[in-house]
Short mmCIF file of C-alpha atoms in Angstrom, two decimals:
data_model
loop_
_atom_site.label_atom_id
_atom_site.label_comp_id
_atom_site.label_asym_id
_atom_site.label_seq_id
_atom_site.Cartn_x
_atom_site.Cartn_y
_atom_site.Cartn_z
CA MET A 1251 0.00 0.00 0.00
CA THR A 1252 2.89 2.38 0.59
CA MET A 1253 3.83 2.09 -3.10
CA LEU A 1254 0.45 3.56 -4.03
CA VAL A 1255 1.07 6.59 -1.85
CA HIS A 1256 4.06 7.44 -4.03
CA LEU A 1257 2.19 7.13 -7.33
CA GLY A 1258 1.18 10.41 -8.86
CA HIS A 1259 -1.95 10.93 -10.90
CA ALA A 1260 -0.03 10.67 -14.18
CA GLU A 1261 1.56 7.35 -13.20
CA ALA A 1262 -1.76 6.00 -11.94
CA ASN A 1263 -3.42 7.01 -15.20
CA ALA A 1264 -0.67 5.27 -17.20
CA ILE A 1265 -1.23 2.09 -15.18
CA GLY A 1266 -4.97 2.46 -15.74
CA PHE A 1267 -4.44 2.72 -19.50
CA ILE A 1268 -2.42 -0.50 -19.41
CA GLY A 1269 -5.36 -2.14 -17.64
CA THR A 1270 -7.76 -0.76 -20.22
CA ALA A 1271 -5.57 -2.11 -23.03
CA CYS A 1272 -5.57 -5.55 -21.37
CA ILE A 1273 -9.35 -5.67 -21.10
CA VAL A 1274 -9.89 -4.42 -24.66
CA PHE A 1275 -7.33 -6.96 -25.92
CA ALA A 1276 -9.05 -9.80 -24.06
CA TYR A 1277 -12.44 -8.83 -25.49
CA GLY A 1278 -11.04 -8.58 -29.00
CA TYR A 1279 -9.21 -11.88 -28.57
CA ALA A 1280 -12.38 -13.64 -27.38
CA THR A 1281 -14.29 -12.22 -30.33
CA TYR A 1282 -11.63 -12.86 -32.98
CA ALA A 1283 -10.28 -16.28 -31.98
CA LYS A 1284 -12.18 -19.30 -33.25
CA THR A 1285 -11.51 -21.14 -29.99
CA PRO A 1286 -10.03 -18.69 -27.48
CA ASN A 1287 -7.73 -20.05 -24.83
CA PRO A 1288 -9.57 -19.38 -21.55
CA PHE A 1289 -6.27 -18.95 -19.69
CA VAL A 1290 -5.28 -16.12 -22.02
CA GLN A 1291 -8.74 -14.53 -22.06
CA HIS A 1292 -9.38 -14.64 -18.31
CA GLY A 1293 -5.75 -14.11 -17.33
CA VAL A 1294 -5.49 -10.92 -19.36
CA ASN A 1295 -8.87 -9.78 -18.02
CA LEU A 1296 -7.63 -10.36 -14.47
CA ALA A 1297 -4.42 -8.43 -15.17
CA GLY A 1298 -6.48 -5.59 -16.63
CA ALA A 1299 -8.72 -5.47 -13.58
CA ALA A 1300 -5.65 -5.44 -11.31
CA PHE A 1301 -4.00 -2.57 -13.20
CA LEU A 1302 -7.23 -0.57 -13.22
CA THR A 1303 -7.69 -1.20 -9.50
CA VAL A 1304 -4.22 0.22 -8.80
CA SER A 1305 -5.15 3.28 -10.82
CA LEU A 1306 -8.45 3.59 -8.97
CA LEU A 1307 -6.75 3.46 -5.58
CA VAL A 1308 -5.04 6.73 -6.52
CA ASN A 1309 -7.85 8.28 -8.58
CA MET A 1310 -10.84 6.83 -6.72
CA ASN A 1311 -14.12 6.30 -8.51
CA LEU A 1312 -16.23 4.00 -6.35
CA ALA A 1313 -18.50 2.74 -9.14
CA SER A 1314 -15.50 1.77 -11.29
CA PHE A 1315 -13.76 0.23 -8.28
CA VAL A 1316 -16.78 -2.01 -7.63
CA LEU A 1317 -16.91 -2.91 -11.33
CA GLU A 1318 -13.25 -3.98 -11.25
CA PHE A 1319 -13.93 -6.14 -8.19
CA PHE A 1320 -16.62 -8.04 -10.09
CA TRP A 1321 -14.52 -8.10 -13.28
CA ALA A 1322 -11.67 -9.71 -11.34
CA ALA A 1323 -14.00 -12.15 -9.57
CA ILE A 1324 -15.45 -13.31 -12.90
CA ALA A 1325 -11.95 -13.67 -14.36
CA ILE A 1326 -10.85 -15.77 -11.38
CA TRP A 1327 -13.99 -17.89 -11.75
CA GLY A 1328 -13.20 -18.37 -15.46
CA LEU A 1329 -9.62 -19.35 -14.68
CA ALA A 1330 -10.76 -21.84 -12.03
CA LYS A 1331 -13.31 -23.31 -14.43
CA ALA A 1332 -10.66 -23.65 -17.15
CA TRP A 1333 -8.23 -25.23 -14.68
CA ARG A 1334 -10.83 -27.81 -13.60
CA ALA A 1335 -11.72 -28.59 -17.23
CA ARG A 1336 -8.03 -29.04 -18.03
CA ARG A 1337 -7.61 -31.57 -15.24
CA VAL A 1338 -10.64 -33.63 -16.39
CA LYS A 1339 -9.41 -34.14 -19.96
CA PRO A 1340 -7.30 -37.27 -20.63
#
């Protein structure tokens, strides 16, 4: 948490843009790929949510913060589901 105290608004915005790029990439990937790899799709979504959350801890917007919480939870759920499916296959 002390690292966040040292982030300025410009740095937090840059981190937020990285998170946005991750989420847009994951959405495009899921739309473009014939059979998207769920580890890529959900992993990049989770990374995007994490980056955006860091940005939001500096530039707080409660509605967006709550959205990122759910976005991350769904990504973790997707990763867990993919992991279980991977272990079931021969």
